[in-house]
Coordinates of C-alpha atoms in Angstrom, one line a residue:
Chain A
M1 CA 2.5 45.5 -139.2
R2 CA 1.6 43.7 -136.0
E3 CA 4.4 41.2 -136.8
I4 CA 6.8 44.0 -137.1
L5 CA 5.9 45.5 -133.8
R6 CA 6.3 42.1 -132.1
S7 CA 10.0 41.8 -132.7
P8 CA 12.3 44.0 -130.5
T9 CA 14.2 45.4 -133.4
G10 CA 11.0 46.2 -135.2
L11 CA 9.5 47.9 -132.1
A12 CA 12.6 50.0 -131.5
G13 CA 12.8 50.9 -135.1
S14 CA 9.1 51.9 -135.2
L15 CA 9.5 54.1 -132.1
L16 CA 12.6 55.8 -133.4
L17 CA 10.9 56.3 -136.8
A18 CA 7.7 57.8 -135.1
L19 CA 10.0 60.2 -133.3
V20 CA 11.6 61.2 -136.6
V21 CA 8.4 61.5 -138.4
V22 CA 6.9 63.7 -135.8
A23 CA 10.0 65.9 -135.8
A24 CA 10.0 66.1 -139.6
L25 CA 6.2 66.9 -139.9
F26 CA 5.8 69.2 -136.9
G27 CA 9.4 70.3 -136.0
P28 CA 9.2 73.9 -137.2
W29 CA 6.0 74.4 -135.1
L30 CA 7.3 72.6 -132.1
A31 CA 10.5 74.7 -131.9
P32 CA 10.6 77.0 -128.9
Y33 CA 12.6 79.8 -130.6
D34 CA 13.3 81.2 -134.1
P35 CA 16.1 78.9 -135.5
Q36 CA 18.0 82.0 -136.7
A37 CA 17.5 84.2 -133.7
F38 CA 20.7 85.2 -132.0
H39 CA 20.9 85.3 -128.2
A40 CA 24.1 87.3 -127.7
T41 CA 24.3 86.8 -124.0
A42 CA 24.0 83.0 -124.2
R43 CA 26.5 81.8 -126.7
L44 CA 28.0 78.3 -126.7
Q45 CA 26.0 77.2 -123.6
G46 CA 25.3 73.7 -122.5
P47 CA 21.7 72.5 -121.9
S48 CA 19.6 74.6 -119.4
W49 CA 15.9 75.0 -118.8
E50 CA 16.0 78.0 -121.1
F51 CA 17.8 76.2 -123.9
L52 CA 17.1 72.5 -123.6
L53 CA 20.0 71.4 -125.8
G54 CA 22.2 74.4 -125.4
T55 CA 23.2 77.1 -128.0
D56 CA 25.7 77.5 -130.8
Q57 CA 28.3 80.1 -131.5
Y58 CA 25.8 82.8 -132.1
G59 CA 23.6 81.9 -129.3
R60 CA 21.0 80.2 -131.5
D61 CA 18.9 77.6 -129.8
L62 CA 20.1 74.2 -130.8
L63 CA 16.8 72.4 -130.2
S64 CA 15.0 74.9 -132.5
R65 CA 17.6 74.5 -135.1
L66 CA 17.5 70.7 -134.9
L67 CA 13.6 70.7 -135.2
N68 CA 13.7 73.1 -138.2
G69 CA 16.3 71.0 -139.9
A70 CA 14.4 67.7 -139.5
P71 CA 12.1 68.2 -142.6
A72 CA 15.2 69.0 -144.8
T73 CA 17.2 66.1 -143.6
V74 CA 14.5 63.5 -143.7
S75 CA 12.9 64.7 -147.0
F76 CA 16.4 64.5 -148.5
G77 CA 16.6 60.8 -147.6
L78 CA 13.1 60.0 -148.7
G79 CA 13.3 62.0 -151.9
A80 CA 16.6 60.7 -153.1
T81 CA 15.7 57.1 -152.2
M82 CA 12.2 57.3 -154.0
L83 CA 13.8 58.8 -157.1
G84 CA 16.6 56.4 -157.2
V85 CA 14.4 53.3 -156.4
G86 CA 11.8 54.4 -159.0
V87 CA 14.4 54.8 -161.8
G88 CA 16.4 51.7 -160.7
A89 CA 13.3 49.6 -160.5
I90 CA 12.2 50.6 -163.9
I91 CA 15.6 49.7 -165.3
G92 CA 15.8 46.4 -163.5
V93 CA 12.2 45.3 -164.5
V94 CA 12.9 46.2 -168.1
A95 CA 16.1 44.2 -168.0
G96 CA 14.6 41.3 -166.3
V97 CA 11.5 41.1 -168.5
A98 CA 13.4 41.7 -171.7
G99 CA 16.1 39.2 -171.1
G100 CA 18.6 38.4 -173.8
T101 CA 21.0 41.0 -175.2
A102 CA 19.2 44.0 -173.8
D103 CA 19.6 42.5 -170.3
A104 CA 23.2 41.7 -170.8
V105 CA 24.0 45.2 -172.1
I106 CA 22.1 46.9 -169.2
M107 CA 23.7 44.8 -166.6
R108 CA 27.2 45.3 -167.9
I109 CA 26.8 49.0 -167.8
L110 CA 25.4 48.8 -164.3
D111 CA 28.4 46.7 -163.3
G112 CA 30.7 49.5 -164.6
V113 CA 28.8 52.1 -162.5
L114 CA 28.8 49.9 -159.4
A115 CA 32.5 49.4 -159.7
M116 CA 32.9 52.9 -158.3
P117 CA 32.5 53.5 -154.6
E118 CA 29.1 55.1 -153.9
L119 CA 30.5 58.3 -152.3
L120 CA 32.9 58.8 -155.1
F121 CA 30.2 58.5 -157.7
T122 CA 28.0 60.8 -155.9
L123 CA 30.8 63.3 -155.5
L124 CA 31.5 63.2 -159.3
I125 CA 27.9 63.8 -160.1
V126 CA 27.5 66.7 -157.5
T127 CA 30.6 68.3 -159.1
L128 CA 29.0 67.9 -162.4
F129 CA 25.7 69.6 -161.3
G130 CA 27.2 72.0 -158.7
G131 CA 26.3 72.1 -155.0
G132 CA 22.9 72.5 -153.6
T133 CA 20.1 70.4 -152.1
G134 CA 18.3 69.6 -155.4
Q135 CA 21.5 68.6 -157.1
A136 CA 22.6 66.4 -154.2
I137 CA 19.3 64.6 -154.2
L138 CA 19.7 64.0 -157.9
A139 CA 23.2 62.7 -157.3
V140 CA 22.3 60.4 -154.6
A141 CA 19.3 59.1 -156.6
I142 CA 21.5 58.4 -159.5
T143 CA 24.0 56.6 -157.4
F144 CA 21.3 54.4 -155.9
A145 CA 19.7 53.5 -159.2
P146 CA 22.1 50.7 -160.4
G147 CA 22.0 48.8 -157.1
M148 CA 18.2 49.0 -157.0
A149 CA 18.0 47.9 -160.7
R150 CA 20.0 44.8 -159.7
I151 CA 17.7 43.9 -156.9
A152 CA 14.6 44.6 -159.0
R153 CA 15.9 42.5 -161.9
S154 CA 16.7 39.5 -159.6
A155 CA 13.2 39.8 -158.0
V156 CA 11.6 39.8 -161.4
L157 CA 13.8 36.8 -162.5
S158 CA 12.8 34.8 -159.5
V159 CA 9.1 35.5 -160.1
R160 CA 9.1 35.1 -163.8
T161 CA 9.1 31.3 -163.9
R162 CA 6.4 30.8 -161.2
E163 CA 3.4 28.8 -162.1
Y164 CA 1.0 31.8 -161.9
V165 CA 3.1 33.7 -164.4
L166 CA 3.3 30.7 -166.7
A167 CA -0.5 30.3 -166.3
A168 CA -1.0 33.9 -167.4
V169 CA 1.2 33.4 -170.4
A170 CA -0.8 30.2 -171.3
R171 CA -4.0 32.1 -170.9
G172 CA -2.7 34.4 -173.7
E173 CA -2.6 37.6 -171.6
S174 CA -0.6 40.5 -173.0
R175 CA 2.9 41.2 -171.9
A176 CA 2.1 44.5 -170.2
W177 CA -0.7 42.9 -168.3
I178 CA 1.5 40.1 -167.0
V179 CA 4.3 42.4 -165.9
G180 CA 1.9 44.9 -164.3
R181 CA -0.5 42.5 -162.7
E182 CA 1.5 39.3 -161.9
V183 CA 5.2 40.0 -161.9
L184 CA 5.4 43.5 -160.3
P185 CA 3.2 43.0 -157.3
N186 CA 5.1 39.8 -156.4
A187 CA 8.5 41.3 -157.0
L188 CA 7.7 44.4 -154.9
G189 CA 8.7 43.0 -151.4
P190 CA 12.5 42.9 -151.8
I191 CA 12.3 46.3 -153.5
I192 CA 10.5 47.9 -150.6
V193 CA 12.7 46.3 -148.0
E194 CA 15.8 47.5 -149.8
A195 CA 14.4 50.9 -150.2
T196 CA 13.7 51.3 -146.5
I197 CA 17.3 50.5 -145.6
R198 CA 18.5 52.7 -148.4
V199 CA 16.8 55.8 -146.8
S200 CA 19.2 55.6 -143.9
F201 CA 22.2 55.5 -146.4
A202 CA 20.6 58.4 -148.3
I203 CA 20.2 60.4 -145.1
M204 CA 23.8 59.7 -144.1
I205 CA 25.2 60.6 -147.6
G206 CA 23.0 63.7 -147.7
A207 CA 24.4 64.8 -144.4
T208 CA 27.9 64.1 -145.5
L209 CA 27.4 66.2 -148.6
G210 CA 26.0 69.0 -146.4
F211 CA 29.1 68.6 -144.2
L212 CA 31.5 68.8 -147.1
G213 CA 29.7 72.0 -148.3
L214 CA 28.3 70.2 -151.4
G215 CA 24.7 69.7 -150.3
A216 CA 22.4 72.0 -148.3
Q217 CA 23.8 75.6 -148.2
P218 CA 23.6 78.1 -145.3
P219 CA 21.4 79.4 -143.7
S220 CA 19.7 75.9 -144.0
T221 CA 19.6 74.0 -140.7
E222 CA 20.2 70.7 -142.5
W223 CA 22.0 68.5 -139.8
G224 CA 25.2 67.8 -141.7
L225 CA 25.6 71.5 -142.3
M226 CA 25.0 72.2 -138.7
V227 CA 27.9 69.9 -137.7
A228 CA 30.1 71.5 -140.4
E229 CA 29.4 75.1 -139.1
A230 CA 29.9 74.2 -135.5
R231 CA 33.1 72.2 -135.9
Q232 CA 35.3 75.2 -135.1
F233 CA 33.6 75.6 -131.8
M234 CA 33.2 71.9 -130.8
F235 CA 36.0 72.0 -128.2
R236 CA 34.3 74.9 -126.5
N237 CA 30.8 73.3 -126.6
A238 CA 30.5 69.7 -127.7
W239 CA 26.8 69.9 -127.8
T240 CA 26.9 72.0 -131.0
V241 CA 28.2 69.1 -132.9
A242 CA 26.9 66.2 -130.8
V243 CA 23.2 67.3 -131.0
P244 CA 22.9 67.2 -134.9
G245 CA 25.3 64.3 -135.1
V246 CA 23.3 62.1 -132.8
A247 CA 20.1 63.2 -134.5
I248 CA 21.4 61.9 -137.8
A249 CA 22.5 58.6 -136.2
I250 CA 19.0 58.2 -134.6
T251 CA 17.3 58.8 -137.8
A252 CA 19.4 56.4 -139.8
M253 CA 19.1 53.8 -137.1
G254 CA 15.3 54.1 -137.2
F255 CA 15.1 53.4 -140.9
N256 CA 17.7 50.6 -140.5
L257 CA 15.9 48.7 -137.7
F258 CA 12.5 49.2 -139.4
G259 CA 13.9 47.9 -142.7
D260 CA 15.4 44.8 -141.0
A261 CA 12.1 44.1 -139.2
L262 CA 10.3 44.6 -142.6
R263 CA 12.6 42.1 -144.2
D264 CA 11.9 39.5 -141.5
A265 CA 8.2 40.0 -141.8
F266 CA 8.3 39.6 -145.6
D267 CA 10.6 36.5 -145.4
P268 CA 10.3 34.6 -142.1
R269 CA 13.1 32.2 -143.1
R270 CA 15.7 34.9 -142.9
S271 CA 15.0 35.9 -139.3
R272 CA 17.5 34.5 -137.0
Chain B
M1 CA 38.9 26.6 -159.5
S2 CA 40.1 26.4 -163.1
L3 CA 42.4 28.6 -165.1
A4 CA 39.5 29.3 -167.5
Y5 CA 37.4 30.7 -164.7
L6 CA 40.2 33.0 -163.6
L7 CA 40.8 34.2 -167.1
R8 CA 37.0 34.8 -167.6
R9 CA 36.9 36.9 -164.3
L10 CA 39.9 38.9 -165.4
G11 CA 38.2 39.5 -168.8
G12 CA 35.0 40.6 -167.0
I13 CA 37.1 43.1 -164.9
L14 CA 38.6 44.5 -168.1
I15 CA 35.2 45.1 -169.5
V16 CA 34.0 46.7 -166.4
L17 CA 37.1 48.9 -166.3
A18 CA 36.6 49.9 -169.9
I19 CA 33.1 51.1 -169.0
V20 CA 34.5 52.9 -166.0
T21 CA 37.2 54.7 -168.2
L22 CA 34.3 55.8 -170.6
A23 CA 32.2 57.0 -167.7
V24 CA 35.0 58.9 -165.9
F25 CA 36.1 60.4 -169.2
A26 CA 32.6 61.5 -170.1
V27 CA 32.0 63.1 -166.6
T28 CA 35.3 65.0 -166.8
M29 CA 34.5 66.1 -170.4
V30 CA 31.1 67.5 -169.3
L31 CA 32.5 69.3 -166.2
P32 CA 32.4 73.0 -166.6
G33 CA 35.8 74.7 -167.2
N34 CA 38.4 73.6 -169.7
A35 CA 41.9 72.6 -168.9
A36 CA 43.5 75.4 -171.1
L37 CA 41.5 78.0 -169.3
M38 CA 42.4 76.5 -165.9
I39 CA 46.2 76.8 -166.7
L40 CA 46.1 80.3 -168.2
G41 CA 43.5 81.8 -165.9
E42 CA 40.5 83.8 -166.9
Y43 CA 42.4 86.8 -168.4
A44 CA 43.9 84.7 -171.2
T45 CA 43.6 86.0 -174.7
P46 CA 41.8 83.9 -177.2
E47 CA 45.0 83.3 -179.2
S48 CA 47.0 82.0 -176.2
L49 CA 43.9 79.9 -175.3
A50 CA 43.8 78.4 -178.7
A51 CA 47.5 77.7 -178.6
M52 CA 47.3 76.0 -175.2
E53 CA 44.3 73.9 -176.4
R54 CA 46.4 72.8 -179.4
Q55 CA 49.3 72.0 -177.1
L56 CA 47.1 69.9 -174.8
G57 CA 45.4 68.2 -177.7
L58 CA 42.0 69.7 -176.8
D59 CA 41.2 70.8 -180.3
R60 CA 41.2 67.2 -181.5
P61 CA 38.0 65.0 -181.8
V62 CA 36.8 63.6 -178.5
P63 CA 37.1 59.9 -179.3
L64 CA 40.8 60.5 -180.2
Q65 CA 41.4 62.4 -176.9
Y66 CA 39.8 59.4 -175.1
L67 CA 42.0 56.8 -176.8
D68 CA 45.1 59.0 -176.0
W69 CA 44.1 59.2 -172.3
V70 CA 43.5 55.5 -172.1
S71 CA 46.8 54.6 -173.8
G72 CA 48.6 57.0 -171.6
A73 CA 46.9 55.5 -168.5
L74 CA 47.9 51.9 -169.6
H75 CA 51.4 53.1 -169.5
G76 CA 50.9 54.8 -166.1
D77 CA 51.0 58.3 -167.7
F78 CA 48.0 60.4 -166.7
G79 CA 49.5 63.7 -167.8
M80 CA 50.3 66.7 -165.7
S81 CA 48.2 68.0 -162.8
L82 CA 46.7 71.3 -163.8
R83 CA 47.1 72.8 -160.3
L84 CA 50.2 71.1 -158.8
S85 CA 52.6 71.3 -161.8
L86 CA 53.6 67.7 -161.1
P87 CA 53.0 64.5 -163.1
V88 CA 49.6 63.0 -162.0
S89 CA 51.2 59.6 -161.6
Q90 CA 53.6 60.9 -159.0
V91 CA 51.0 62.8 -157.1
V92 CA 48.5 59.9 -157.2
G93 CA 51.2 57.3 -156.4
E94 CA 52.3 59.1 -153.1
A95 CA 48.6 59.6 -152.1
F96 CA 47.8 55.9 -152.9
W97 CA 50.5 54.6 -150.5
N98 CA 49.3 57.0 -147.7
S99 CA 45.7 55.8 -148.2
A100 CA 46.8 52.2 -148.3
A101 CA 48.5 52.6 -145.0
L102 CA 45.4 54.0 -143.4
A103 CA 42.9 51.6 -145.0
G104 CA 45.3 48.7 -144.3
T105 CA 45.5 49.6 -140.6
A106 CA 41.8 50.1 -140.4
L107 CA 41.1 46.7 -142.0
A108 CA 43.6 44.9 -139.8
G109 CA 42.0 46.4 -136.8
V110 CA 38.6 45.6 -137.9
I111 CA 39.4 41.9 -138.5
I112 CA 41.0 41.6 -135.1
V113 CA 38.0 43.1 -133.4
A114 CA 35.1 42.1 -135.4
I115 CA 35.5 38.3 -135.8
P116 CA 35.9 37.6 -132.0
L117 CA 33.0 40.0 -131.3
G118 CA 30.7 38.2 -133.7
A119 CA 31.8 34.8 -132.4
V120 CA 31.2 35.9 -128.8
A121 CA 27.7 37.2 -129.8
A122 CA 26.9 33.9 -131.4
L123 CA 28.2 31.7 -128.6
R124 CA 26.4 33.7 -126.0
R125 CA 23.2 34.2 -127.9
G126 CA 20.5 35.8 -126.1
T127 CA 22.6 37.0 -123.2
L128 CA 23.4 40.6 -122.2
W129 CA 26.7 40.3 -124.3
D130 CA 24.8 39.4 -127.4
L131 CA 22.4 42.3 -126.9
L132 CA 25.3 44.8 -126.2
I133 CA 27.2 43.8 -129.2
G134 CA 24.1 43.9 -131.4
L135 CA 23.2 47.4 -130.1
F136 CA 26.8 48.5 -130.7
S137 CA 26.6 47.2 -134.3
Y138 CA 23.3 49.0 -134.9
I139 CA 24.7 52.3 -133.6
G140 CA 27.9 51.8 -135.6
T141 CA 26.1 51.4 -138.9
A142 CA 24.0 54.5 -138.4
M143 CA 26.8 56.9 -137.8
P144 CA 28.2 58.7 -140.8
E145 CA 32.0 59.0 -140.7
F146 CA 32.0 62.8 -140.1
V147 CA 30.0 62.4 -137.0
T148 CA 32.1 59.5 -135.7
A149 CA 35.2 61.5 -136.5
T150 CA 33.9 64.7 -134.8
L151 CA 32.9 62.8 -131.6
L152 CA 36.3 61.0 -131.5
L153 CA 38.1 64.3 -131.9
I154 CA 36.1 65.9 -129.0
V155 CA 36.9 63.0 -126.7
F156 CA 40.5 62.2 -127.7
A157 CA 42.0 65.4 -129.2
A158 CA 40.6 68.1 -127.1
P159 CA 43.3 70.9 -127.0
S160 CA 43.3 70.8 -123.2
A161 CA 44.2 67.2 -122.9
P162 CA 44.9 65.6 -126.3
V163 CA 45.5 61.8 -126.3
F164 CA 46.0 61.7 -130.0
P165 CA 46.8 64.3 -132.6
A166 CA 43.8 65.9 -134.3
G167 CA 45.2 65.4 -137.7
G168 CA 48.2 65.1 -140.0
F169 CA 50.4 62.3 -141.2
V170 CA 53.8 60.8 -140.4
S171 CA 55.3 58.3 -142.7
P172 CA 55.4 54.8 -141.2
V173 CA 58.8 54.2 -142.8
E174 CA 60.4 57.2 -141.0
D175 CA 58.7 57.1 -137.6
I176 CA 56.5 54.1 -136.8
G177 CA 55.4 55.5 -133.4
G178 CA 54.4 58.9 -134.9
F179 CA 52.5 57.0 -137.6
L180 CA 50.6 54.9 -135.1
S181 CA 49.6 57.8 -133.0
H182 CA 48.3 59.7 -136.0
V183 CA 46.6 56.8 -137.6
V184 CA 44.5 55.8 -134.5
L185 CA 41.7 58.2 -134.8
P186 CA 41.1 58.1 -138.6
A187 CA 41.4 54.3 -138.6
T188 CA 38.9 54.0 -135.7
T189 CA 36.5 56.2 -137.6
L190 CA 36.9 54.1 -140.8
G191 CA 36.6 50.8 -138.9
L192 CA 33.6 51.5 -136.7
I193 CA 31.0 50.8 -139.4
L194 CA 32.9 47.9 -140.7
V195 CA 33.3 46.3 -137.2
A196 CA 29.5 46.7 -136.8
H197 CA 28.9 45.2 -140.2
I198 CA 31.3 42.3 -140.1
S199 CA 30.6 41.2 -136.5
R200 CA 26.9 41.0 -137.3
Q201 CA 27.7 38.9 -140.3
V202 CA 30.0 36.6 -138.3
R203 CA 27.4 36.2 -135.6
S204 CA 24.6 35.2 -138.0
E205 CA 26.9 32.7 -139.9
M206 CA 28.3 31.3 -136.7
S207 CA 24.8 30.8 -135.1
E208 CA 23.8 28.9 -138.2
V209 CA 27.0 26.7 -138.2
L210 CA 26.7 26.0 -134.4
S211 CA 23.2 24.5 -134.9
S212 CA 24.4 22.3 -137.8
D213 CA 24.7 18.5 -137.6
Y214 CA 28.6 18.3 -137.9
I215 CA 29.0 20.6 -134.9
R216 CA 26.6 18.3 -133.0
A217 CA 28.6 15.3 -134.2
A218 CA 32.0 17.0 -133.1
R219 CA 30.6 17.6 -129.7
L220 CA 29.1 14.2 -129.3
K221 CA 32.4 12.5 -130.2
G222 CA 33.8 14.3 -127.1
L223 CA 35.9 17.2 -128.6
R224 CA 36.6 19.9 -126.1
P225 CA 34.4 22.9 -126.7
G226 CA 37.3 25.2 -127.5
R227 CA 38.5 22.8 -130.2
V228 CA 35.0 22.5 -131.7
I229 CA 34.9 26.2 -132.1
R230 CA 38.3 26.8 -133.4
R231 CA 38.6 23.9 -135.8
H232 CA 35.1 23.5 -136.9
A233 CA 32.7 26.3 -136.2
L234 CA 35.0 29.4 -136.9
P235 CA 36.5 28.5 -140.2
N236 CA 33.1 27.6 -141.6
S237 CA 31.6 30.9 -140.5
L238 CA 34.4 32.9 -142.1
A239 CA 33.8 32.6 -145.8
P240 CA 30.7 34.8 -145.9
A241 CA 32.5 37.3 -143.6
I242 CA 35.3 37.5 -146.0
A243 CA 32.8 38.2 -148.8
V244 CA 31.4 41.0 -146.8
I245 CA 34.9 42.4 -146.1
S246 CA 35.7 42.6 -149.8
L247 CA 32.4 44.4 -150.4
D248 CA 33.4 46.7 -147.6
V249 CA 36.6 47.6 -149.5
G250 CA 34.3 49.6 -151.6
Y251 CA 32.8 51.3 -148.6
L252 CA 36.4 51.9 -147.3
L253 CA 37.3 53.7 -150.5
G254 CA 34.3 56.0 -150.1
G255 CA 35.0 56.4 -146.3
I256 CA 38.6 57.6 -146.8
I257 CA 37.3 60.5 -148.8
V258 CA 35.6 62.0 -145.8
V259 CA 38.0 60.7 -143.1
E260 CA 41.1 62.0 -144.9
E261 CA 39.6 65.3 -145.4
I262 CA 38.7 65.7 -141.7
F263 CA 42.0 64.3 -140.4
A264 CA 44.2 66.1 -143.0
W265 CA 45.6 62.7 -144.2
P266 CA 47.4 63.3 -147.5
G267 CA 45.8 60.3 -149.3
L268 CA 43.6 59.6 -152.4
G269 CA 40.5 60.9 -150.7
R270 CA 41.9 64.3 -149.7
L271 CA 43.5 64.5 -153.2
L272 CA 40.2 63.8 -154.8
I273 CA 38.4 66.5 -152.9
Y274 CA 41.2 69.0 -153.7
A275 CA 41.0 68.0 -157.4
L276 CA 37.2 68.2 -157.4
Q277 CA 37.3 71.7 -155.8
N278 CA 40.0 72.9 -158.3
R279 CA 38.7 71.1 -161.4
D280 CA 42.0 69.4 -161.8
L281 CA 40.6 67.0 -164.4
P282 CA 43.7 64.7 -165.0
V283 CA 43.9 64.0 -161.2
I284 CA 40.1 63.4 -160.9
Q285 CA 40.4 60.8 -163.8
A286 CA 43.3 59.0 -162.3
V287 CA 42.0 58.8 -158.8
T288 CA 38.6 57.5 -159.8
L289 CA 40.1 54.9 -162.2
L290 CA 42.5 53.8 -159.5
M291 CA 39.7 53.4 -156.9
A292 CA 37.7 51.4 -159.4
V293 CA 40.7 49.1 -160.1
V294 CA 41.2 48.5 -156.4
Y295 CA 37.6 47.7 -155.9
A296 CA 37.4 45.2 -158.8
L297 CA 40.6 43.4 -157.7
S298 CA 39.4 43.2 -154.1
N299 CA 36.2 41.5 -155.3
L300 CA 38.2 39.0 -157.3
V301 CA 40.6 38.3 -154.4
A302 CA 37.6 37.7 -152.2
D303 CA 36.2 35.1 -154.5
L304 CA 39.5 33.3 -154.6
V305 CA 39.8 33.3 -150.8
I306 CA 36.3 32.0 -150.4
A307 CA 37.0 29.2 -152.8
A308 CA 40.2 28.3 -150.9
L309 CA 38.4 28.3 -147.6
D310 CA 35.3 26.3 -148.6
P311 CA 36.1 23.3 -150.7
R312 CA 32.5 23.0 -151.9
V313 CA 32.8 26.2 -153.8
R314 CA 34.1 25.3 -157.2
Y315 CA 34.1 27.9 -159.9
A316 CA 33.9 26.3 -163.3

């Protein structure tokens, strides 16, 4: 951790991430107003002391809506990534450990799935399941799984022929023990790094789905949905779309920077 | 690169596409709503529904339907659109060229901007320029297209003083000026993430090349700095950048879905969203398959270009 904080990208990423985590954990309590409360006399206003980030088309306080939407937006990214990474890692480890025909078949199927652009695949699955937050999380997780499976597999393959694994095989340890105690812990680094960077993609895709009306549904204050709802009014008050838009970018950037620093910390040779 | 390698790669692509057709067909099979019901509407009598299902071949076993669809697709026949009463191939064909015009413009712009940007960052490493370019690339990769598009619209298409039109499409064949003014905002939206991504790649490759022995040798033998960079450093930094560009074609295919929807660009992405919203199954199938083909081919082309640029890469 100290190593991460020493690099400028790591420090910036950690600070942004801390901001996002505070907003996600305590946002609803920090909000000065009820996010759904209308202020009929103060619609589409710019920032003022009364409304720090301005108000939307119904006079709702943008800061309060932003803070209330933080948990939904961030938990979407984390949930979808964890689910996708979990499933993908299991598939990849199974393929890597099994080898042979099973490996070849699994990898070909994954190639087929990866031959579709991510957003296209997500859209197909969302259409299959119907719109909504839960369905969107599932769709993003399924989309992430093949890529994660590949990374997990190659991590396992690179560990599999190391001396300590061969030593365990020579000692006559069981397969499950070797996988659980020797292979997995050593293959975990690349998986964690990739997962961190993936969270930022998941947040961006989640917001995009919300924007397209296929993810979070009104009256949610998910940030992508906030942009979509305010779009009609963006020329009258740019803050209505800029506030949630920039918030998405800051969150995604935090996870990106942190992931990059994490990768450099795990693998010093790659830092340039 | 041998002919055998090329044939093996093409064979691999065929296998992948076969899996894609299976996946696409399975997804559209499971989608709620059946084509006969779509055409006749919800007040159709059971008899007319059965007749329409027979006419469309929906009463036959699923594997046979799949084979029919694949053999039709191989002949460029994807059936009729359920909503537009036009052959799918015609609808998708037009949309494809519109999308290609947008994606091509974006890609050309990206290459023109990103490579010099990355090179400057590498040559001026550690200076303010490097920092600014790095910051820009981090911001660029963290902005979803709909945010970029919305911000661009506020700045450049405000109704009070529009610099560019807020949406729509003009064919480049009919009116190149109109096309250009309409393509600027969507292409910029699409390109921003790519510029960020590719300039970072070029910077990191170029920094590595610049510290290599042959660049030192070229400098020591007294070549002018500009020549060292143009003849030695840049070409050797480009192969990995091209690999990234080809991977980004996949991103571009996803990006056009959102960008075309926002800017009302009549391409594949907008068509796909329309088809998904209206459960127009033949159109969904055709667009998805087409995107997968483009993606697979772009990966192959990238490998060939890399081999041509770097004589050490020999695919056996």
